[in-house]
Short mmCIF file of C-alpha atoms (C1' of nucleotides) in Angstrom, two decimals:
data_model
loop_
_atom_site.label_atom_id
_atom_site.label_comp_id
_atom_site.label_asym_id
_atom_site.label_seq_id
_atom_site.Cartn_x
_atom_site.Cartn_y
_atom_site.Cartn_z
CA UNK A 1 47.15 9.76 -81.93
CA UNK A 2 44.80 6.93 -81.18
CA UNK A 3 41.32 7.38 -79.79
CA UNK A 4 41.57 7.44 -75.98
CA UNK A 5 38.07 6.08 -75.60
CA UNK A 6 38.92 3.13 -77.77
CA UNK A 7 42.08 2.58 -75.73
CA UNK A 8 40.17 2.62 -72.45
CA UNK A 9 37.44 0.38 -73.77
CA UNK A 10 39.62 -2.32 -75.25
CA UNK A 11 43.36 -1.82 -74.78
CA UNK A 12 44.09 -5.47 -75.50
CA UNK A 13 42.60 -5.15 -78.99
CA UNK A 14 44.82 -2.15 -79.64
CA UNK A 15 47.87 -4.06 -78.44
CA UNK A 16 47.02 -6.97 -80.74
CA UNK A 17 46.41 -4.75 -83.74
CA UNK A 18 49.77 -3.06 -83.25
CA UNK A 19 51.53 -6.43 -83.30
CA UNK A 20 50.98 -6.44 -87.07
CA UNK A 21 53.46 -3.59 -87.31
CA UNK A 22 55.77 -5.16 -84.73
CA UNK A 23 55.04 -2.46 -82.20
CA UNK A 24 54.86 -3.41 -78.56
CA UNK A 25 52.09 -1.54 -76.76
CA UNK A 26 52.82 -1.50 -73.03
CA UNK A 27 49.42 -2.32 -71.58
CA UNK A 28 50.48 -2.15 -67.92
CA UNK A 29 52.10 1.23 -68.32
CA UNK A 30 49.03 2.60 -70.06
CA UNK A 31 46.69 1.25 -67.38
CA UNK A 32 48.83 2.71 -64.61
CA UNK A 33 49.09 6.13 -66.25
CA UNK A 34 45.39 6.17 -66.99
CA UNK A 35 44.46 5.28 -63.40
CA UNK A 36 46.79 7.96 -62.04
CA UNK A 37 45.40 10.50 -64.46
CA UNK A 38 41.86 9.78 -63.41
CA UNK A 39 42.63 10.09 -59.70
CA UNK A 40 44.54 13.34 -60.03
CA UNK A 41 41.97 14.83 -62.35
CA UNK A 42 39.08 14.08 -60.01
CA UNK A 43 40.96 15.50 -57.04
CA UNK A 44 42.02 18.63 -58.89
CA UNK A 45 38.56 19.36 -60.20
CA UNK A 46 36.92 18.82 -56.82
CA UNK A 47 39.30 21.34 -55.26
CA UNK A 48 38.68 23.79 -58.09
CA UNK A 49 34.93 23.48 -57.57
CA UNK A 50 35.35 24.19 -53.87
CA UNK A 51 37.53 27.21 -54.52
CA UNK A 52 35.05 28.60 -57.02
CA UNK A 53 32.14 28.20 -54.62
CA UNK A 54 33.98 29.82 -51.70
CA UNK A 55 35.30 32.71 -53.74
CA UNK A 56 31.86 33.39 -55.07
CA UNK A 57 30.45 33.39 -51.56
CA UNK A 58 33.10 35.91 -50.51
CA UNK A 59 32.17 38.08 -53.43
CA UNK A 60 28.51 38.03 -52.48
CA UNK A 61 29.25 38.73 -48.80
CA UNK A 62 31.43 41.68 -49.72
CA UNK A 63 28.75 43.06 -52.02
CA UNK A 64 26.23 42.94 -49.15
CA UNK A 65 28.64 44.79 -46.87
CA UNK A 66 29.39 41.86 -44.51
CA UNK A 67 32.75 41.26 -42.90
CA UNK A 68 34.64 38.81 -45.09
CA UNK A 69 37.68 38.15 -42.90
CA UNK A 70 36.24 34.97 -41.33
CA UNK A 71 35.32 33.67 -44.77
CA UNK A 72 38.82 34.24 -46.05
CA UNK A 73 40.22 32.46 -43.01
CA UNK A 74 37.99 29.49 -43.76
CA UNK A 75 39.57 29.07 -47.16
CA UNK A 76 42.76 28.15 -45.33
CA UNK A 77 45.31 26.24 -47.34
CA UNK A 78 42.88 25.35 -50.14
CA UNK A 79 45.06 27.24 -52.59
CA UNK A 80 48.15 25.26 -51.66
CA UNK A 81 46.35 21.93 -51.83
CA UNK A 82 44.93 22.85 -55.21
CA UNK A 83 48.36 23.84 -56.47
CA UNK A 84 49.83 20.51 -55.40
CA UNK A 85 46.99 18.53 -56.96
CA UNK A 86 47.24 20.51 -60.16
CA UNK A 87 50.96 19.93 -60.49
CA UNK A 88 50.53 16.19 -60.03
CA UNK A 89 47.73 16.13 -62.56
CA UNK A 90 49.72 18.13 -65.10
CA UNK A 91 52.73 15.88 -64.66
CA UNK A 92 50.85 12.64 -65.15
CA UNK A 93 48.91 14.13 -68.04
CA UNK A 94 52.16 15.11 -69.76
CA UNK A 95 53.54 11.62 -69.24
CA UNK A 96 50.38 10.06 -70.66
CA UNK A 97 50.45 12.40 -73.66
CA UNK A 98 54.09 11.58 -74.29
CA UNK A 99 53.32 7.89 -74.12
CA UNK A 100 50.38 8.15 -76.53
CA UNK A 101 52.19 10.43 -78.98
CA UNK A 102 54.75 7.67 -79.51
CA UNK A 103 52.13 5.04 -80.36
CA UNK A 104 51.71 4.51 -84.12
CA UNK A 105 48.41 4.26 -85.95
CA UNK A 106 46.49 1.01 -86.04
CA UNK A 107 47.02 -0.79 -89.32
CA UNK A 108 43.90 -1.46 -91.35
CA UNK A 109 42.70 -5.06 -91.39
CA UNK A 110 43.72 -5.35 -95.05
CA UNK A 111 47.40 -4.59 -94.33
CA UNK A 112 49.44 -7.71 -95.07
CA UNK A 113 51.60 -9.12 -92.28
CA UNK A 114 55.35 -8.93 -92.65
CA UNK A 115 58.60 -7.55 -91.32
CA UNK A 116 60.02 -5.39 -94.11
CA UNK A 117 59.64 -4.40 -97.76
CA UNK A 118 60.26 -7.96 -98.95
CA UNK A 119 56.85 -8.84 -97.51
CA UNK A 120 54.99 -6.12 -99.40
CA UNK A 121 52.29 -7.46 -101.70
CA UNK A 122 52.06 -6.56 -105.38
CA UNK A 123 48.52 -5.44 -106.27
CA UNK A 124 48.91 -4.77 -110.00
CA UNK A 125 51.42 -3.75 -112.60
CA UNK A 126 51.15 -1.61 -115.70
CA UNK A 127 53.17 -1.05 -118.87
CA UNK A 128 55.80 -2.95 -120.78
CA UNK A 129 59.31 -2.88 -119.46
CA UNK A 130 61.51 -1.71 -122.36
CA UNK A 131 63.42 -4.51 -124.08
CA UNK A 132 66.83 -3.09 -124.92
CA UNK A 133 69.20 -4.78 -127.32
CA UNK A 134 72.05 -3.13 -125.46
CA UNK A 135 73.17 -2.86 -121.87
CA UNK A 136 71.03 -0.07 -120.39
CA UNK A 137 72.86 2.70 -118.58
CA UNK A 138 71.76 4.28 -115.38
CA UNK A 139 70.74 7.92 -115.07
CA UNK A 140 74.19 9.02 -113.90
CA UNK A 141 75.88 7.79 -117.06
CA UNK A 142 73.07 9.04 -119.26
CA UNK A 143 73.00 12.57 -117.85
CA UNK A 144 76.75 12.90 -117.95
CA UNK A 145 78.00 16.40 -117.17
CA UNK A 146 74.44 17.62 -116.76
CA UNK A 147 74.36 15.83 -113.42
CA UNK A 148 77.22 17.17 -111.34
CA UNK A 149 77.72 15.54 -107.96
CA UNK A 150 81.22 16.91 -107.46
CA UNK A 151 80.00 20.46 -107.71
CA UNK A 152 77.27 19.65 -105.21
CA UNK A 153 79.77 18.16 -102.78
CA UNK A 154 81.83 21.32 -103.00
CA UNK A 155 78.83 23.55 -102.45
CA UNK A 156 76.99 21.49 -99.86
CA UNK A 157 78.08 17.89 -99.35
CA UNK A 158 77.10 14.38 -100.27
CA UNK A 159 73.51 13.52 -101.22
CA UNK A 160 73.07 16.79 -103.07
CA UNK A 161 73.24 17.40 -106.80
CA UNK A 162 73.62 20.12 -109.37
CA UNK A 163 71.57 19.62 -112.53
CA UNK A 164 72.29 21.59 -115.66
CA UNK A 165 70.99 22.31 -119.13
CA UNK A 166 68.47 19.95 -120.67
CA UNK A 167 68.34 17.75 -117.58
CA UNK A 168 67.53 20.70 -115.33
CA UNK A 169 64.85 21.71 -117.77
CA UNK A 170 63.42 18.20 -117.90
CA UNK A 171 63.24 18.29 -114.12
CA UNK A 172 61.22 21.50 -114.30
CA UNK A 173 59.07 20.16 -117.13
CA UNK A 174 58.11 17.13 -115.06
CA UNK A 175 57.06 19.38 -112.20
CA UNK A 176 54.91 21.61 -114.40
CA UNK A 177 53.36 18.65 -116.15
CA UNK A 178 52.34 16.99 -112.89
CA UNK A 179 50.89 20.19 -111.45
CA UNK A 180 48.90 20.86 -114.61
CA UNK A 181 47.37 17.38 -114.70
CA UNK A 182 46.40 17.39 -111.04
CA UNK A 183 44.92 20.87 -111.11
CA UNK A 184 43.23 20.68 -114.50
CA UNK A 185 42.08 17.08 -114.62
CA UNK A 186 42.02 15.68 -111.09
CA UNK A 187 40.37 18.57 -109.26
CA UNK A 188 43.18 19.62 -106.91
CA UNK A 189 43.79 23.17 -105.76
CA UNK A 190 47.39 24.28 -106.07
CA UNK A 191 48.90 25.78 -102.93
CA UNK A 192 52.23 27.39 -102.21
CA UNK A 193 53.38 26.81 -98.64
CA UNK A 194 56.28 27.49 -96.26
CA UNK A 195 59.32 25.24 -96.50
CA UNK A 196 60.18 25.89 -92.87
CA UNK A 197 57.65 24.84 -90.26
CA UNK A 198 57.29 24.92 -86.49
CA UNK A 199 57.31 21.90 -84.20
CA UNK A 200 53.53 21.93 -83.82
CA UNK A 201 53.09 21.22 -87.52
CA UNK A 202 55.49 18.29 -87.47
CA UNK A 203 53.72 16.97 -84.41
CA UNK A 204 50.41 17.24 -86.22
CA UNK A 205 51.42 14.99 -89.08
CA UNK A 206 53.37 12.63 -86.83
CA UNK A 207 57.04 13.35 -87.60
CA UNK A 208 57.53 14.65 -84.07
CA UNK A 209 58.24 13.84 -81.32
CA UNK A 210 59.43 10.42 -82.39
CA UNK A 211 61.47 11.26 -85.49
CA UNK A 212 63.31 14.39 -84.45
CA UNK A 213 66.64 12.95 -85.65
CA UNK A 214 65.32 12.57 -89.20
CA UNK A 215 64.57 16.28 -89.54
CA UNK A 216 66.81 19.17 -90.42
CA UNK A 217 66.39 21.83 -87.75
CA UNK A 218 67.36 25.43 -88.34
CA UNK A 219 69.24 27.21 -85.60
CA UNK A 220 68.20 30.70 -84.62
CA UNK A 221 65.87 32.46 -82.27
CA UNK A 222 62.92 30.45 -83.50
CA UNK A 223 63.01 26.69 -83.79
CA UNK A 224 62.17 25.89 -87.40
CA UNK A 225 62.40 22.64 -89.30
CA UNK A 226 62.95 22.14 -93.00
CA UNK A 227 59.96 20.23 -94.31
CA UNK A 228 60.57 16.53 -94.98
CA UNK A 229 57.56 16.55 -97.31
CA UNK A 230 54.82 18.96 -98.42
CA UNK A 231 52.45 16.73 -96.45
CA UNK A 232 53.49 18.63 -93.33
CA UNK A 233 52.64 22.22 -94.29
CA UNK A 234 49.69 21.29 -96.50
CA UNK A 235 47.92 18.93 -94.10
CA UNK A 236 48.45 21.45 -91.30
CA UNK A 237 46.36 23.95 -93.25
CA UNK A 238 43.38 22.44 -91.44
CA UNK A 239 45.02 22.14 -88.01
CA UNK A 240 42.70 23.51 -85.33
CA UNK A 241 39.95 24.24 -87.84
CA UNK A 242 36.30 23.28 -87.84
CA UNK A 243 35.38 23.05 -91.50
CA UNK A 244 31.94 23.17 -93.07
CA UNK A 245 30.87 19.80 -94.39
CA UNK A 246 30.18 21.59 -97.66
CA UNK A 247 33.92 22.42 -97.90
CA UNK A 248 34.83 18.73 -98.02
CA UNK A 249 36.53 17.04 -99.64
CA UNK A 250 39.51 19.37 -99.90
CA UNK A 251 42.09 18.37 -102.45
CA UNK A 252 45.41 20.17 -102.42
CA UNK A 253 48.45 19.80 -104.62
CA UNK A 254 51.76 21.44 -103.80
CA UNK A 255 55.19 21.39 -105.34
CA UNK A 256 57.94 21.78 -102.77
CA UNK A 257 61.47 20.75 -102.07
CA UNK A 258 61.81 18.14 -99.34
CA UNK A 259 64.68 17.81 -96.89
CA UNK A 260 65.67 14.61 -95.14
CA UNK A 261 68.58 13.66 -92.97
CA UNK A 262 68.52 10.06 -94.22
CA UNK A 263 70.20 9.04 -90.98
CA UNK A 264 69.37 5.36 -91.30
CA UNK A 265 70.55 4.95 -94.86
CA UNK A 266 74.32 5.30 -94.81
CA UNK A 267 75.78 3.54 -97.81
CA UNK A 268 72.33 2.94 -99.32
CA UNK A 269 71.46 4.32 -102.77
CA UNK A 270 74.57 6.44 -102.83
CA UNK A 271 74.89 6.60 -106.61
CA UNK A 272 73.11 9.38 -108.47
CA UNK A 273 70.08 11.28 -107.28
CA UNK A 274 67.86 8.45 -106.07
CA UNK A 275 68.23 9.35 -102.40
CA UNK A 276 69.08 12.95 -101.62
CA UNK A 277 69.01 15.32 -98.67
CA UNK A 278 67.09 17.73 -100.90
CA UNK A 279 64.62 16.67 -103.56
CA UNK A 280 61.48 17.94 -105.24
CA UNK A 281 58.07 16.42 -104.94
CA UNK A 282 54.58 17.17 -106.17
CA UNK A 283 52.35 16.15 -103.30
CA UNK A 284 48.64 15.36 -103.22
CA UNK A 285 46.73 15.91 -99.97
CA UNK A 286 43.07 15.21 -99.30
CA UNK A 287 40.91 16.17 -96.35
CA UNK A 288 37.70 14.14 -96.41
CA UNK A 289 34.73 13.05 -94.36
CA UNK A 290 35.35 9.82 -92.43
CA UNK A 291 33.11 7.71 -94.63
CA UNK A 292 34.99 8.74 -97.77
CA UNK A 293 38.61 8.03 -96.99
CA UNK A 294 39.04 4.53 -98.43
CA UNK A 295 37.43 5.57 -101.66
CA UNK A 296 39.64 8.67 -101.59
CA UNK A 297 42.76 6.53 -101.18
CA UNK A 298 41.92 4.62 -104.35
CA UNK A 299 41.22 7.83 -106.20
CA UNK A 300 44.38 9.52 -105.00
CA UNK A 301 46.52 6.52 -105.88
CA UNK A 302 44.88 6.57 -109.30
CA UNK A 303 45.82 10.22 -109.73
CA UNK A 304 49.47 9.42 -109.07
CA UNK A 305 49.28 6.43 -111.42
CA UNK A 306 47.82 8.65 -114.13
CA UNK A 307 51.11 10.57 -114.24
CA UNK A 308 53.11 7.39 -114.71
CA UNK A 309 50.77 6.23 -117.46
CA UNK A 310 50.95 9.50 -119.35
CA UNK A 311 54.70 9.37 -119.11
CA UNK A 312 54.41 5.77 -120.30
CA UNK A 313 56.58 4.50 -117.49
CA UNK A 314 56.11 0.88 -116.41
CA UNK A 315 55.21 0.54 -112.76
CA UNK A 316 53.58 -1.66 -110.19
CA UNK A 317 51.46 -0.94 -107.11
CA UNK A 318 52.27 -2.68 -103.83
CA UNK A 319 50.50 -2.77 -100.48
CA UNK A 320 52.96 -2.10 -97.68
CA UNK A 321 53.11 -4.83 -95.05
CA UNK A 322 52.74 -4.06 -91.34
CA UNK A 323 56.45 -3.84 -90.69
CA UNK A 324 57.04 -1.38 -93.54
CA UNK A 325 54.12 0.89 -92.70
CA UNK A 326 54.88 4.48 -91.69
CA UNK A 327 54.11 5.72 -88.18
CA UNK A 328 50.89 7.61 -88.95
CA UNK A 329 49.44 5.50 -91.76
CA UNK A 330 46.60 3.00 -91.44
CA UNK A 331 47.37 1.77 -94.94
CA UNK A 332 49.87 2.65 -97.63
CA UNK A 333 50.08 1.80 -101.30
CA UNK A 334 53.46 2.41 -102.90
CA UNK A 335 53.90 2.95 -106.60
CA UNK A 336 57.17 1.55 -107.88
CA UNK A 337 58.54 2.55 -111.25
CA UNK A 338 60.74 0.33 -113.36
CA UNK A 339 64.34 1.54 -113.48
CA UNK A 340 66.33 -0.22 -116.23
CA UNK A 341 69.60 1.11 -114.82
CA UNK A 342 68.96 -0.76 -111.58
CA UNK A 343 66.97 -3.59 -113.13
CA UNK A 344 64.27 -3.29 -110.49
CA UNK A 345 61.10 -1.51 -109.45
CA UNK A 346 61.74 1.38 -107.05
CA UNK A 347 59.41 3.57 -105.03
CA UNK A 348 58.28 6.75 -106.77
CA UNK A 349 55.09 7.42 -104.82
CA UNK A 350 53.64 6.51 -101.46
CA UNK A 351 49.89 6.94 -100.99
CA UNK A 352 48.44 6.66 -97.50
CA UNK A 353 45.21 6.85 -95.58
CA UNK A 354 45.76 8.15 -92.06
CA UNK A 355 42.10 7.92 -91.03
CA UNK A 356 41.68 10.27 -88.04
CA UNK A 357 45.19 9.71 -86.63
CA UNK A 358 46.66 12.98 -87.87
CA UNK A 359 43.35 14.80 -87.48
CA UNK A 360 43.24 13.95 -83.78
CA UNK A 361 46.77 15.27 -83.26
CA UNK A 362 45.85 18.41 -85.19
CA UNK A 363 42.28 18.77 -83.91
CA UNK A 364 41.17 19.06 -87.53
CA UNK A 365 37.40 18.74 -87.67
CA UNK A 366 34.33 19.39 -89.74
CA UNK A 367 30.78 20.12 -88.65
CA UNK A 368 28.48 17.24 -89.37
CA UNK A 369 25.26 18.44 -91.00
CA UNK A 370 22.96 16.00 -89.24
CA UNK A 371 24.17 16.37 -85.66
CA UNK A 372 25.57 19.91 -85.93
CA UNK A 373 28.57 18.72 -83.94
CA UNK A 374 32.25 18.71 -84.88
CA UNK A 375 33.86 15.42 -85.90
CA UNK A 376 37.43 14.58 -86.84
CA UNK A 377 38.19 14.58 -90.55
CA UNK A 378 40.23 11.92 -92.29
CA UNK A 379 43.50 12.87 -93.99
CA UNK A 380 45.36 11.30 -96.90
CA UNK A 381 48.35 12.08 -99.00
CA UNK A 382 50.51 10.69 -101.74
CA UNK A 383 53.32 11.73 -104.01
CA UNK A 384 52.17 12.61 -107.42
CA UNK A 385 55.13 12.09 -108.05
CA UNK A 386 58.63 12.38 -106.63
CA UNK A 387 60.20 14.59 -109.30
CA UNK A 388 63.83 13.49 -109.01
CA UNK A 389 62.88 9.85 -109.27
CA UNK A 390 60.59 10.58 -112.21
CA UNK A 391 63.61 12.20 -113.85
CA UNK A 392 65.63 9.04 -113.29
CA UNK A 393 62.81 6.93 -114.70
CA UNK A 394 62.47 9.01 -117.86
CA UNK A 395 66.20 9.03 -118.54
CA UNK A 396 66.57 5.30 -118.01
CA UNK A 397 63.40 4.13 -119.77
CA UNK A 398 63.74 6.44 -122.77
CA UNK A 399 67.40 5.79 -123.56
CA UNK A 400 68.20 4.59 -127.04
CA UNK A 401 71.65 3.13 -126.61
CA UNK A 402 73.46 6.02 -128.30
CA UNK A 403 73.65 8.48 -125.43
CA UNK A 404 70.32 9.81 -126.57
CA UNK A 405 67.12 10.05 -124.59
CA UNK A 406 63.72 10.57 -126.15
CA UNK A 407 61.28 12.94 -124.48
CA UNK A 408 57.93 11.38 -123.52
CA UNK A 409 55.14 12.73 -125.72
CA UNK A 410 53.33 14.23 -122.76
CA UNK A 411 56.36 16.28 -121.79
CA UNK A 412 57.21 17.69 -125.21
CA UNK A 413 55.02 20.79 -124.83
CA UNK A 414 57.01 21.57 -121.70
CA UNK A 415 60.33 21.10 -123.53
CA UNK A 416 59.74 23.54 -126.35
CA UNK A 417 58.46 20.73 -128.58
CA UNK A 418 61.79 18.92 -128.61
CA UNK A 419 61.80 15.17 -129.33
CA UNK A 420 65.10 14.35 -127.68
CA UNK A 421 67.25 15.62 -124.87
CA UNK A 422 70.38 17.51 -125.84
CA UNK A 423 72.94 15.55 -123.85
CA UNK A 424 76.67 15.95 -124.07
CA UNK A 425 78.17 12.79 -125.56
CA UNK A 426 80.19 10.53 -123.33
CA UNK A 427 79.79 13.01 -120.47
"C1'" G B 1 65.90 47.67 -86.94
"C1'" G B 2 63.15 52.29 -84.44
"C1'" A B 3 58.37 54.46 -82.47
"C1'" G B 4 53.34 53.69 -81.30
"C1'" G B 5 48.51 50.90 -81.01
"C1'" G B 6 46.11 46.24 -80.52
"C1'" G B 7 44.59 40.60 -79.82
"C1'" U B 8 37.13 39.17 -76.21
"C1'" G B 9 32.13 34.30 -79.31
"C1'" G B 10 30.68 33.43 -86.91
"C1'" C B 11 31.48 39.16 -87.38
"C1'" U B 12 31.46 44.21 -85.04
"C1'" G B 13 32.26 45.44 -80.17
"C1'" A B 14 31.40 46.66 -74.45
"C1'" G B 15 33.78 45.14 -70.23
"C1'" U B 16 40.17 47.97 -66.10
"C1'" G B 17 39.55 42.82 -59.31
"C1'" G B 18 33.72 39.87 -57.01
"C1'" U B 19 25.92 37.57 -59.50
"C1'" C B 20 31.04 37.82 -66.16
"C1'" U B 21 26.64 32.52 -65.45
"C1'" A B 22 30.75 37.90 -70.87
"C1'" A B 23 26.42 43.38 -72.61
"C1'" A B 24 24.64 45.02 -77.18
"C1'" G B 25 24.16 44.96 -82.49
"C1'" C B 26 24.64 42.13 -86.96
"C1'" G B 27 24.54 37.34 -88.84
"C1'" C B 28 22.73 32.06 -87.94
"C1'" U B 29 18.90 28.08 -86.48
"C1'" G B 30 13.85 26.86 -84.99
"C1'" G B 31 8.89 28.63 -84.05
"C1'" U B 32 4.46 32.09 -84.44
"C1'" C B 33 2.21 34.86 -88.39
"C1'" U B 34 1.98 34.32 -94.05
"C1'" U B 35 -0.05 31.01 -100.19
"C1'" G B 36 5.39 31.74 -99.92
"C1'" A B 37 8.96 35.27 -98.55
"C1'" A B 38 10.18 39.72 -95.97
"C1'" A B 39 9.10 42.38 -91.55
"C1'" A B 40 7.67 41.79 -86.56
"C1'" C B 41 7.53 38.83 -82.24
"C1'" C B 42 9.15 34.43 -79.34
"C1'" A B 43 12.87 30.85 -78.46
"C1'" G B 44 17.70 28.68 -79.27
"C1'" A B 45 22.74 28.20 -80.38
"C1'" G B 46 30.57 27.94 -78.91
"C1'" G B 47 34.92 24.43 -78.00
"C1'" G B 48 37.51 20.85 -74.93
"C1'" G B 49 37.81 17.41 -70.68
"C1'" U B 50 35.55 13.99 -67.15
"C1'" U B 51 31.26 10.47 -67.11
"C1'" U B 52 28.74 3.73 -70.09
"C1'" A B 53 25.11 7.66 -70.47
"C1'" C B 54 22.34 11.64 -68.18
"C1'" C B 55 22.78 15.28 -64.53
"C1'" G B 56 26.68 17.62 -62.71
"C1'" C B 57 31.59 19.32 -62.28
"C1'" C B 58 36.25 21.32 -64.47
"C1'" C B 59 38.97 24.18 -68.30
"C1'" C B 60 38.98 27.83 -72.50
"C1'" C B 61 38.49 36.01 -73.36
"C1'" C B 62 46.18 34.94 -78.23
"C1'" A B 63 49.87 31.51 -75.42
"C1'" G B 64 52.79 30.41 -70.96
"C1'" G B 65 53.96 31.92 -66.08
"C1'" G B 66 52.85 35.13 -61.63
"C1'" U B 67 49.89 38.10 -57.78
"C1'" U B 68 45.00 37.17 -55.12
"C1'" C B 69 40.15 33.99 -51.14
"C1'" G B 70 38.74 35.45 -56.29
"C1'" A B 71 41.64 37.51 -62.88
"C1'" A B 72 38.84 38.89 -69.47
"C1'" U B 73 40.44 42.82 -66.01
"C1'" C B 74 46.73 43.67 -62.35
"C1'" C B 75 52.24 42.01 -63.25
"C1'" C B 76 56.14 39.29 -66.26
"C1'" U B 77 57.61 36.63 -70.76
"C1'" G B 78 56.52 35.07 -75.61
"C1'" C B 79 53.74 34.94 -80.22
"C1'" C B 80 50.76 37.34 -83.74
"C1'" C B 81 48.29 41.64 -86.10
"C1'" C B 82 47.87 46.99 -87.40
"C1'" U B 83 50.03 52.21 -88.28
"C1'" C B 84 54.36 55.29 -89.25
"C1'" C B 85 59.78 55.52 -90.20
"C1'" G B 86 64.20 52.88 -91.93
"C1'" C B 87 66.16 48.74 -94.75
"C1'" C B 88 65.23 45.03 -98.40
"C1'" A B 89 64.24 40.31 -103.17
#
RNA sequence: GGAGGGGUGGCUGAGUGGUCUAAAGCGCUGGUCUUGAAAACCAGAGGGGUUUACCGCCCCCCAGGGUUCGAAUCCCUGCCCCUCCGCCA
């Protein structure tokens, strides 16, 4: 949610800023709603003040033993008028809230212009892409029987997978490795969180109300949603809280499955496990003071990059252009890992600064030492990393041409010291 | 699933229709005193909205409805917590 004061002060600037992400901000509609809101609010509060004063007077008269019938008669239809005013106010307020909840965050000035991912800007790259003297296979061919899509289709449907044996273990090893590095070396606190959340939580991080059709909802007495990312439950830890400044920054890391409908991606990335309805992710979340968030974004991105470097996987960092930017983000840096099987860099992490956009929706605040007053925090998150995609990257970058895959040095302690994956030949 | 008891400020906790403008205690902040601290005494302190700002006004006693001139208090619904029983990874 954007700052209402900023919107009232300079709506045209907001409209112009949102053009960078190709969002049309309806200035006239906002002005009309805002004017109506103001009128109805003033009227409602004036009537409330009158009611309070009269009721109090009746109370005092009664206490002194006077006859209160004439006073009650004087109140007349005040109650009905107040009820009408209140209903109008509530209605216009709800409409204004609905309008504002659908407005995305303002992109930072450093966000490059552009329509889609082709306009993203490479910031840096790291590592040597492996030079194979053979035609590299993709992860599906490499994993063979250890990656069973047919079984998954039988059990669930498309965009699910069953992993087995050494590949399943590698998947777990990657998860443990990432958690250990982030907790032991990067100063994050590990948290275990619900995988089903309520609508309020999704609203807080910005997935609702606009992206209802991208979520899996669970039917039952309570309306629950499967989390699309750990960002949702973890960031909502601070929803409605007023934190001590001394408690900031908060750095959380969580490993969770993520569930996505992938409604807009029919026919896209259908081979293998690159794009699934269910996948695992190790997520980094930071809650920081407003002055610290840009620095925190660099640090957080660096923490995700550290995993790629230790796994010795070639990658590049790109700044998302305005058109590719997510709804809540002011700025996003994607990390893209080199996948020999696809011959291209693909997203494996997305690191974003949301400034106070999520915090305002969540009313997540901290008490400023100097003023003693609550202020909105800034929130950030990033994948550190997507586990399934890291699995793809390891398989494809560490293949040796003979249906063998070496295990990255950093992962060997998590694989019982093994040097290579035990993969069924020709599987 | 069954039976019962509860949700009031940072915490404990009073309040069962009208100066509630929410008691009191603890804790907190500032001051007096003191070399400093403690004690004592004095004072102060919640959140949100509206407003350029101030003053003011409005809202907030779990949440949403209702009754009433007036609701922390009465009624309905929901959520959450606690105790006991049952079931359960």
